[in-house]
Coordinates of C-alpha atoms in Angstrom, one line a residue:
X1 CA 213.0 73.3 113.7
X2 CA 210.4 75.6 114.8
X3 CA 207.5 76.4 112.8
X4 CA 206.8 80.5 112.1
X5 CA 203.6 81.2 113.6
X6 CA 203.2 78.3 115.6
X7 CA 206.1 79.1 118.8
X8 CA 206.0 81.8 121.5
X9 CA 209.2 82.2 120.6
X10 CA 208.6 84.4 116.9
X11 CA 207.8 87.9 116.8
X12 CA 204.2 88.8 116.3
X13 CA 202.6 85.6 117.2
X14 CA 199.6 85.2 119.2
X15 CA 200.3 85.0 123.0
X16 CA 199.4 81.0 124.0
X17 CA 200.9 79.4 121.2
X18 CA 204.0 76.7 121.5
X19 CA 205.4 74.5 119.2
X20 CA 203.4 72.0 118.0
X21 CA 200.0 73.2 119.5
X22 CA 198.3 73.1 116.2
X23 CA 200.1 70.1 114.7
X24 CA 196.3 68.0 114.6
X25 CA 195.1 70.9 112.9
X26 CA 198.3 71.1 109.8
X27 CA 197.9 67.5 109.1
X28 CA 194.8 68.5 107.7
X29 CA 195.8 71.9 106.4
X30 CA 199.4 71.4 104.7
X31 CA 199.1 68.1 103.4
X32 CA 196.8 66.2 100.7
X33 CA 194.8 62.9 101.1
X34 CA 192.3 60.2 99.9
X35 CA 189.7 62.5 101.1
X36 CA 190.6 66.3 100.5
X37 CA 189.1 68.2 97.9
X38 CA 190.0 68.1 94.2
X39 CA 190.9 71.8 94.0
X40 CA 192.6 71.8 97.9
X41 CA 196.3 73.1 98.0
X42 CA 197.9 72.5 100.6
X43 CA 199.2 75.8 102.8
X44 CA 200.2 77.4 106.1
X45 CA 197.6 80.1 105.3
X46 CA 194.6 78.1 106.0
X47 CA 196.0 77.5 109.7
X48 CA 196.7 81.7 109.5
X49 CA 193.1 82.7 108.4
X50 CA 191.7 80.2 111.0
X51 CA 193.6 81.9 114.1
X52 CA 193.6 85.5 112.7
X53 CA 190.3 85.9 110.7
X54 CA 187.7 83.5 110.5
X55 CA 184.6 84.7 112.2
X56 CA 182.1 82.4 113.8
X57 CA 178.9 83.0 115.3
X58 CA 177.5 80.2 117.8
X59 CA 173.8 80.7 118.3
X60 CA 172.9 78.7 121.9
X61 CA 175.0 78.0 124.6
X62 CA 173.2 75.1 126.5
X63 CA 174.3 71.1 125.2
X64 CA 175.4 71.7 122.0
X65 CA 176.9 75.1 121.9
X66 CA 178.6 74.3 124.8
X67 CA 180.1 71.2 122.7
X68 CA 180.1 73.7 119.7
X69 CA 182.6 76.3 121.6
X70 CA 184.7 74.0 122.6
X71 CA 185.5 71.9 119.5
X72 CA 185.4 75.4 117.9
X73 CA 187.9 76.7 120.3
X74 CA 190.3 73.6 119.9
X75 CA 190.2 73.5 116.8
X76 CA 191.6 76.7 116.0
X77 CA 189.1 78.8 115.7
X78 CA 189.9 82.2 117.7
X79 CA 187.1 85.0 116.9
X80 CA 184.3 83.4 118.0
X81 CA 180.5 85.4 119.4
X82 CA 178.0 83.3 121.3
X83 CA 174.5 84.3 121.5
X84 CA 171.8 82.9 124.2
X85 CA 169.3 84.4 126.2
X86 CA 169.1 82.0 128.8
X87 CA 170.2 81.8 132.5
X88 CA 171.8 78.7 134.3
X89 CA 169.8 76.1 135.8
X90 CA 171.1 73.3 138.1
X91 CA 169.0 71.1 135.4
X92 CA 171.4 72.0 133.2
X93 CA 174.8 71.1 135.1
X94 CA 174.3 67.2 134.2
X95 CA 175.5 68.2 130.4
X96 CA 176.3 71.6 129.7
X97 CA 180.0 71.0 130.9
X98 CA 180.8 74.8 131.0
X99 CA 178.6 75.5 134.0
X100 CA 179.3 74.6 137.5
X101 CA 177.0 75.2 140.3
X102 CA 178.6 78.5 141.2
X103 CA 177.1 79.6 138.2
X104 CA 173.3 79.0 138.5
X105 CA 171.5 81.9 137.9
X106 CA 174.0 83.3 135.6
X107 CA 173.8 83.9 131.6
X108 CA 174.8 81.1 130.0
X109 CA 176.3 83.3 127.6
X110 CA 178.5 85.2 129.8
X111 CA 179.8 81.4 131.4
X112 CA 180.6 79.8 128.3
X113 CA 182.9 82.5 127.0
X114 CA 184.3 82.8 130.5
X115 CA 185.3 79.3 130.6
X116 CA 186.6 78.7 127.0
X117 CA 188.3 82.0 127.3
X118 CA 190.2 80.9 130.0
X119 CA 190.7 77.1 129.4
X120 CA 191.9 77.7 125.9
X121 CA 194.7 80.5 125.1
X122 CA 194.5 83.3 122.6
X123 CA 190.8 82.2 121.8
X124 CA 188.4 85.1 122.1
X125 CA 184.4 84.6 123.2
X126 CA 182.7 87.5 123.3
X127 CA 179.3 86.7 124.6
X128 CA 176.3 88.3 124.0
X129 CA 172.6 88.1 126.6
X130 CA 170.0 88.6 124.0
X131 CA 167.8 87.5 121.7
X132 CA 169.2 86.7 118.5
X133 CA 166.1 89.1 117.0
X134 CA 168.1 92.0 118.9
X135 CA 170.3 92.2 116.4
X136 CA 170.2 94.0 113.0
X137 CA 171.5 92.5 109.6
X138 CA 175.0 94.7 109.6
X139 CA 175.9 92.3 113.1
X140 CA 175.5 89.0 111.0
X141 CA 176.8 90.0 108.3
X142 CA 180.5 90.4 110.3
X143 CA 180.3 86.6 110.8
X144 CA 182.5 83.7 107.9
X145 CA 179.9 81.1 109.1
X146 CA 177.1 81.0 111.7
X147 CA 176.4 77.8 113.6
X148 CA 173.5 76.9 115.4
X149 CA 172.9 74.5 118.7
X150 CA 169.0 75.7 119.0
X151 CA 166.1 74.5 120.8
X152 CA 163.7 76.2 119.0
X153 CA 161.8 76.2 115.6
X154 CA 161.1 79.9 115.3
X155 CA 164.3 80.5 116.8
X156 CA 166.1 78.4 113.3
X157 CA 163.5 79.8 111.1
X158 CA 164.4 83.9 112.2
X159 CA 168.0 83.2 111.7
X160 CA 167.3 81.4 108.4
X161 CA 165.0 84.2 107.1
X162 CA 168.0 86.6 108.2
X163 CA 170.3 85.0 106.3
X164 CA 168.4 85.4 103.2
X165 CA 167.8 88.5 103.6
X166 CA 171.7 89.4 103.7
X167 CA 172.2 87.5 99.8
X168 CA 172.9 89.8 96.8
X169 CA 171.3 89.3 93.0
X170 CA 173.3 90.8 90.5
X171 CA 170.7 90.8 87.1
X172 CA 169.4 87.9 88.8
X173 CA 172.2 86.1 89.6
X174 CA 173.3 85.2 92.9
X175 CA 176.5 87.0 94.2
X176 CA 178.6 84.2 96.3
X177 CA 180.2 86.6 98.6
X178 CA 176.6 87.3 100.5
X179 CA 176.3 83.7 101.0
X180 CA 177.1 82.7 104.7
X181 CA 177.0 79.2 105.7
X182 CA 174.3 77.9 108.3
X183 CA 175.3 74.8 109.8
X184 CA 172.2 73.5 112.0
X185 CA 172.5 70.9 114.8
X186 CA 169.4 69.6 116.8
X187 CA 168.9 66.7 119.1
X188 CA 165.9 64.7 120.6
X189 CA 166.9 62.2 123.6
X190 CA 169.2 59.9 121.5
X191 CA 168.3 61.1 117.8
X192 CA 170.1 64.1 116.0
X193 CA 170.9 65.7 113.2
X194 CA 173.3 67.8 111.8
X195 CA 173.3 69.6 107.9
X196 CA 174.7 72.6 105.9
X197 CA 172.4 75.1 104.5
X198 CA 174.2 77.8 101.9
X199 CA 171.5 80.0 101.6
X200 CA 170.1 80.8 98.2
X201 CA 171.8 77.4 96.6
X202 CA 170.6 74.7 98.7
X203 CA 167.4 73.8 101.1
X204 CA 166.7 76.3 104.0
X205 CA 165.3 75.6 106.7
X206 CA 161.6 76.1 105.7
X207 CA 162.6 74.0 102.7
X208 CA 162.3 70.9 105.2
X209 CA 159.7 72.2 107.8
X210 CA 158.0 69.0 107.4
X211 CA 160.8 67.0 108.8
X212 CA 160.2 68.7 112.4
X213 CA 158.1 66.9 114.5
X214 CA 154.6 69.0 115.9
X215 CA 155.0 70.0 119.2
X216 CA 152.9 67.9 121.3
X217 CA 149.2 69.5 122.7
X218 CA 146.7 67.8 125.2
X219 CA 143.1 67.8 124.3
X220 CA 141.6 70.2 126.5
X221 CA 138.6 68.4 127.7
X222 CA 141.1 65.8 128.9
X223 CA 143.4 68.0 131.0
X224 CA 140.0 69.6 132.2
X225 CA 137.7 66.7 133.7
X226 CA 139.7 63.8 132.6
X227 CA 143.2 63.6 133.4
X228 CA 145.2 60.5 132.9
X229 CA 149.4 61.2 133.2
X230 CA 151.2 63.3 135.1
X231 CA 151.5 65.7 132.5
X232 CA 147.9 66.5 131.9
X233 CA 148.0 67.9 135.4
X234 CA 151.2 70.0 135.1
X235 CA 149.1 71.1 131.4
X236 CA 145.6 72.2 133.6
X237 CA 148.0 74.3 135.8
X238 CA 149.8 76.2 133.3
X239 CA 146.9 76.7 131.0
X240 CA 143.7 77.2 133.1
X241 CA 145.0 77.8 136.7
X242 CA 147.7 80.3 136.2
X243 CA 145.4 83.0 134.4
X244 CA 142.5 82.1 137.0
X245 CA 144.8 82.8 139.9
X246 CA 147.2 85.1 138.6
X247 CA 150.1 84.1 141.6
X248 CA 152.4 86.8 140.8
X249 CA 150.2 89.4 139.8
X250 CA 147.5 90.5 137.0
X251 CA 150.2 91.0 134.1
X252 CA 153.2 88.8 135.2
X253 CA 153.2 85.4 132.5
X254 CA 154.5 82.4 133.2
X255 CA 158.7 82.3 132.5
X256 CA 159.4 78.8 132.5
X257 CA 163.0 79.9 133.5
X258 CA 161.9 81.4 136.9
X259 CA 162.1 78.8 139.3
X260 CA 159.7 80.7 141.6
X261 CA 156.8 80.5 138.9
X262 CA 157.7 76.7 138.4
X263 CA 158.0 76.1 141.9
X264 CA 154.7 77.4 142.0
X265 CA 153.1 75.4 138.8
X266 CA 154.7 72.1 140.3
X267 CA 153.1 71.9 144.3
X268 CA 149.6 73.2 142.2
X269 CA 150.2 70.2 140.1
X270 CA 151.0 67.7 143.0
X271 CA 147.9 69.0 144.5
X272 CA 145.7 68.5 140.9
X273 CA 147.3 65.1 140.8
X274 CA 146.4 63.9 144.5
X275 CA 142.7 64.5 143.5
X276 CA 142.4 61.7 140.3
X277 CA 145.2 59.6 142.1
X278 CA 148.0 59.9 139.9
X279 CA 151.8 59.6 140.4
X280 CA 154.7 60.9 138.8
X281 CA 154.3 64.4 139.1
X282 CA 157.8 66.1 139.6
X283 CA 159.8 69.2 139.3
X284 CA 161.8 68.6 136.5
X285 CA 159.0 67.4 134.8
X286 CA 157.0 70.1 135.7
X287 CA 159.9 72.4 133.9
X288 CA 160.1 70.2 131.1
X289 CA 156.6 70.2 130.6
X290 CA 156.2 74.2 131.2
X291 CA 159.3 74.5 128.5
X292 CA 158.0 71.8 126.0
X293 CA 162.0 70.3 126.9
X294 CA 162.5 67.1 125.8
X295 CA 165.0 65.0 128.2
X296 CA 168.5 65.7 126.7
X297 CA 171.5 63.0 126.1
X298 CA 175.0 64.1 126.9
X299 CA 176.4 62.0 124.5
X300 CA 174.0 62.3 121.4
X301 CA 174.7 66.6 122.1
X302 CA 178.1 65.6 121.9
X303 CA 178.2 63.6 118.7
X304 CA 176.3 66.2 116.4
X305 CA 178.1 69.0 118.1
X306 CA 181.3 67.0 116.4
X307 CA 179.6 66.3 113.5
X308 CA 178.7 70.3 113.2
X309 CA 182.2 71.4 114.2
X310 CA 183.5 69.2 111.8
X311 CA 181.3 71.3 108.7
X312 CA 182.6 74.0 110.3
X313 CA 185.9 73.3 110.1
X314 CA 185.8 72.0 106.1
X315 CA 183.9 75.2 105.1
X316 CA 186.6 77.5 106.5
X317 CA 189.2 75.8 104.9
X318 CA 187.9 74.6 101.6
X319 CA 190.1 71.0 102.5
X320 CA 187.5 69.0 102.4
X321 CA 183.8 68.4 100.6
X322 CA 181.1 69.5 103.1
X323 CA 178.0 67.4 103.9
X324 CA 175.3 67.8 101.3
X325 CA 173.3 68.1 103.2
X326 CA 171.5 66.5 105.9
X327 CA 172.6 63.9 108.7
X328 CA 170.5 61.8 110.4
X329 CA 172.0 60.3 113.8
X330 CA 169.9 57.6 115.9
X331 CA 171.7 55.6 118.7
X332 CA 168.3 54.7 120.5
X333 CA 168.8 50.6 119.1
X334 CA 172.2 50.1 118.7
X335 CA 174.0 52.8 116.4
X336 CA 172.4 54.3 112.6
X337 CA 173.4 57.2 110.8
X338 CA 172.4 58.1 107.4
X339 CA 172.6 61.4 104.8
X340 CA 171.2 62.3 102.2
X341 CA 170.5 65.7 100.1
X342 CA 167.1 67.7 101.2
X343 CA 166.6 69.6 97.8
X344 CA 165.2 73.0 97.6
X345 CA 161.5 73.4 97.5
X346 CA 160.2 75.1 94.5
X347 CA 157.7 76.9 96.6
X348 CA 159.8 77.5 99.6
X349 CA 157.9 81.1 101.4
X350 CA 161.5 81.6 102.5
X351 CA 164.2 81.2 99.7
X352 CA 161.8 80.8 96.8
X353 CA 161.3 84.2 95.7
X354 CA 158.4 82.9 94.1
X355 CA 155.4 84.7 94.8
X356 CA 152.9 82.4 97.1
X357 CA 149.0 81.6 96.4
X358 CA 146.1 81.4 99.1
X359 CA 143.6 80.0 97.3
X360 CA 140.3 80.2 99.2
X361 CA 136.5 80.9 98.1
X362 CA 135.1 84.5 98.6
X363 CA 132.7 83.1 101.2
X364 CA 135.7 82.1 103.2
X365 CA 136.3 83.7 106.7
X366 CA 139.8 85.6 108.1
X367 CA 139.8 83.0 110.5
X368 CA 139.9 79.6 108.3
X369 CA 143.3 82.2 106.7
X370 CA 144.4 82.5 109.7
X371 CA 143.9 78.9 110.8
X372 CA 145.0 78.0 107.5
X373 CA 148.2 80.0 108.1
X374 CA 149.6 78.7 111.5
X375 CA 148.2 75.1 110.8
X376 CA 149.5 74.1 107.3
X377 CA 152.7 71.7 107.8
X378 CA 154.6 73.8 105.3
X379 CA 154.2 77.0 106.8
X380 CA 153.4 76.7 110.5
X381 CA 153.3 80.5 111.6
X382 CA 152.7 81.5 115.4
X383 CA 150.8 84.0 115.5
X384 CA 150.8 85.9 111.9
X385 CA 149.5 89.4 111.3
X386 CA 147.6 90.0 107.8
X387 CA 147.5 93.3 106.2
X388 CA 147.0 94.9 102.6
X389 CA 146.6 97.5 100.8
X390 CA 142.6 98.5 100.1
X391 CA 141.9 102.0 97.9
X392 CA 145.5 102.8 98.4
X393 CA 145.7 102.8 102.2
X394 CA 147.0 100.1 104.1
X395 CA 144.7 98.0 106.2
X396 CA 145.7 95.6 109.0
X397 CA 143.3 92.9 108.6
X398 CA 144.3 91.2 112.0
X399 CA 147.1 91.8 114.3
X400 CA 147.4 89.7 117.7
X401 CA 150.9 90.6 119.3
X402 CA 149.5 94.3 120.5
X403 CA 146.2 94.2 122.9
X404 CA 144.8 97.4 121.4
X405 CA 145.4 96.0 118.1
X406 CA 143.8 92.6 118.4
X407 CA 140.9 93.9 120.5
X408 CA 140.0 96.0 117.7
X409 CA 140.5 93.9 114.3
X410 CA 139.3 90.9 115.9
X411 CA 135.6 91.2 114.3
X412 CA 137.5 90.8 111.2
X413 CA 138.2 86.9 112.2
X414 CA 134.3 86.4 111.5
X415 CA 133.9 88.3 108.4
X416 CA 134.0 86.5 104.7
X417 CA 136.9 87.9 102.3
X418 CA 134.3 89.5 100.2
X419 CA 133.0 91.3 103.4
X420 CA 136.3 92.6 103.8
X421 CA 136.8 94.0 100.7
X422 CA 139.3 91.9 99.1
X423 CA 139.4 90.9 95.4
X424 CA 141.1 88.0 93.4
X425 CA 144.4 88.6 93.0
X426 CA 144.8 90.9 96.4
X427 CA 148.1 90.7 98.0
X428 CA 148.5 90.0 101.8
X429 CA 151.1 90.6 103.9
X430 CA 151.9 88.4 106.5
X431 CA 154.3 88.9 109.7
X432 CA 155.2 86.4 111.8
X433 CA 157.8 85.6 114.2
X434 CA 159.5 82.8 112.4
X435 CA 160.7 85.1 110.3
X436 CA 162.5 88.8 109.8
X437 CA 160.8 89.7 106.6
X438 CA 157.4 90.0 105.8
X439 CA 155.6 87.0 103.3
X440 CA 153.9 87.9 100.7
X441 CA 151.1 85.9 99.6
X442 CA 148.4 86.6 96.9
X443 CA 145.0 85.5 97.2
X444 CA 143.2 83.1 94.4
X445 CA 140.1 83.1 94.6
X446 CA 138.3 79.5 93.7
X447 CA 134.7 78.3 93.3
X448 CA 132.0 77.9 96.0
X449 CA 132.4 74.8 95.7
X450 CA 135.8 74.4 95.8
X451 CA 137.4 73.1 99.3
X452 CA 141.1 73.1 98.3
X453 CA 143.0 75.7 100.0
X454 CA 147.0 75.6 99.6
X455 CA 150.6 77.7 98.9
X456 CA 151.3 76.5 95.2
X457 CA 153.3 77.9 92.4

């Protein structure tokens, strides 16, 4: 006996559907077990809302989104946006399974949905070439659950900050219907991780900012006069030679993902490296080095990807108890995984809504701030802009995304707080791009002698 909604052969369903098609998917849905969830009752409307109205958002289409879209797709999942500013590479062809070399030099975006949408009937990718900071709040909030396969801190952190931005307070109270579900993947050769973030209940992503690893920086006097690998050559080039030479013109940057500019960074690195007599200098190096990658593993991309489309999937449907919260994955000596719950952090800049404390001495300069700012393991800001408010007017203390800008508070850097006006108790605004919304911090002054500065309650 047929199933309604699940054969070609009923009126009104969805063109690509047979009998039996989603049969892995209703053992789950319309049945209990050992593991469901207390309050789970078994229905054919899960399997409904999957194919007719749950909304997912896939941020990142390189390894793991192109894992992500297609467990997502497969899984029943039908209304599905994918968001990546990046364009194929033939690097990239060894794992991102979506792409074929026909398709270097095209969005990866634009691929991915291509491919799913035609491998996998009735499901709908709409892709989407930009910047996930190109969109405004009222595009996220269309999406059930967003799910991210980044390569980028500031990149998780701007999404995060979005998201918080989107919750409602009712008299203080948190309404449940703003709340949408961030599942997170990342990988790192053979280590990963996977966890669940429900913003304003559990730990965001700056909750945990000390679990990411610093990106890794030469010592400039070494890549100068004294290199020693391969990569301290490929560092001189992009630093120090680029600027001085200016190969492509006065204001044309290096973009790691033009293969002309790397081309270019990687024969001026052969040539740096011929000079102190060291080997190993290559092109995909040279990228990975130019793009702070870290070599990727098919199979680890493919295990958290499961692991995140697997959240995904117990989310939507309320069958099953979702990770709380975080998943630790490391095949690099034989095979470990572990979870455990990252707990909110009481002073969190992001989801605290607690106000934050600088506390510095009045002879302290806007540069040890600033330093202070973009250094500190819990905060780790890029390139933060400091304002306030002085006699009623707002004052940009520093600002160093705009030329003009920069150029004209920079002799702030070098004056003391007192020289610039501020009092105990000021409030500073900070922007960064980690995040959509502006931090606020308020500065405590402490004694001369005093050499503690931190964010505290």
């Amino acid at each position: 006996m047929l199933r309604a909604g699940c054969s070609m052969a009923v009126e009104g369903c969805s063109i690509g559907d047979w009998d039996g098609r989603w049969g892995h998917v209703q053992k789950f849905l319309e049945r209990t077990g050992p593991f469901t969830h207390p309050d789970f009752e078994p229905s054919e409307e899960s399997l409904q809302f999957l194919l007719e109205t749950c909304k997912i958002l896939v941020i990142g289409a390189g390894g793991l989104g192109c894992e992500l879209l297609k467990n997502l797709a497969l899984s029943g999942f039908r209304h599905i946006h994918v968001v990546d500013m990046d364009i194929i590479d033939v690097s990239n062809l060894n794992r991102q399974f979506l792409f074929r070399s026909k398709d270097v030099g095209r969005p990866k975006a634009d691929v991915a949905a291509e491919f799913i949408n035609q491998r996998v009937p009735g499901c709908n990718v709409v892709p989407h070439f930009k910047k996930i900071q190109d969109f405004d709040a009222s595009f996220y909030r269309q999406f059930h659950i967003i799910v991210c396969g980044l390569d980028s801190i500031i990149a998780r952190r701007w999404i995060n900050g979005m998201l918080l931005s989107l919750l409602s307070y009712e008299d203080g109270v948190l309404d449940p219907s703003s709340i949408i579900p961030l599942i997170d993947g990342g990988t790192e050769g053979f280590k990963g991780n996977a966890r669940v973030i429900l913003p304003g209940m559990t730990a965001c992503i700056d909750c945990t900012l000390e679990l990411y690893p610093p990106q890794i920086t030469f010592p400039m006097c070494t890549i100068a006069s004294m290199p020693r690998l391969p990569e301290h050559c490929i560092e001189y080039v992009r630093v120090l030679q680029w600027p001085k030479d200016k190969p492509f013109g006065d204001a044309v940057g290096l973009d790691g993902d033009n293969p002309e500019h790397v081309q270019w960074v990687f024969q001026e690195s052969l040539k740096r490296a011929a000079e102190f007599n060291i080997t190993g200098v290559t092109y995909r190096l040279t990228q990975g080095v130019v793009k702070r990658i870290i070599p990727a593993v098919a199979s680890t991309n493919a295990v958290i990807a499961a692991a995140c489309a697997t959240e995904v999937f117990k989310i939507a449907t309320s069958a099953y108890i979702p990770l709380n919260n975080y998943l630790v994955f490391n095949d690099v000596d034989g095979l470990y995984t572990y979870t455990f719950e990252a707990e909110r952090k009481d002073n969190c800049t992001a989801c605290s809504q607690v106000p934050q404390k600088l506390q510095f001495p009045p002879s302290a300069k806007l540069q040890e701030v600033l330093e202070y700012l973009t250094e500190n393991a819990a905060l780790q800001m890029k390139s933060p802009a400091i304002s306030t408010t002085l006699e009623g007017k707002n004052k940009t203390l520093y600002l160093q995304s705009i030329a003009s800008i920069e150029e004209r508070t920079r002799p702030n850097l070098c004056k003391t707080l007192k020289e610039l006006g501020l009092a105990d108790g000021q409030e500073l605004a900070v922007a960064d791009v980690t995040t959509p919304q502006t931090v606020l911090f308020k500065l405590n002054f402490t004694s001369e002698t005093c050499s503690i500065k931190q964010v505290q309650n």
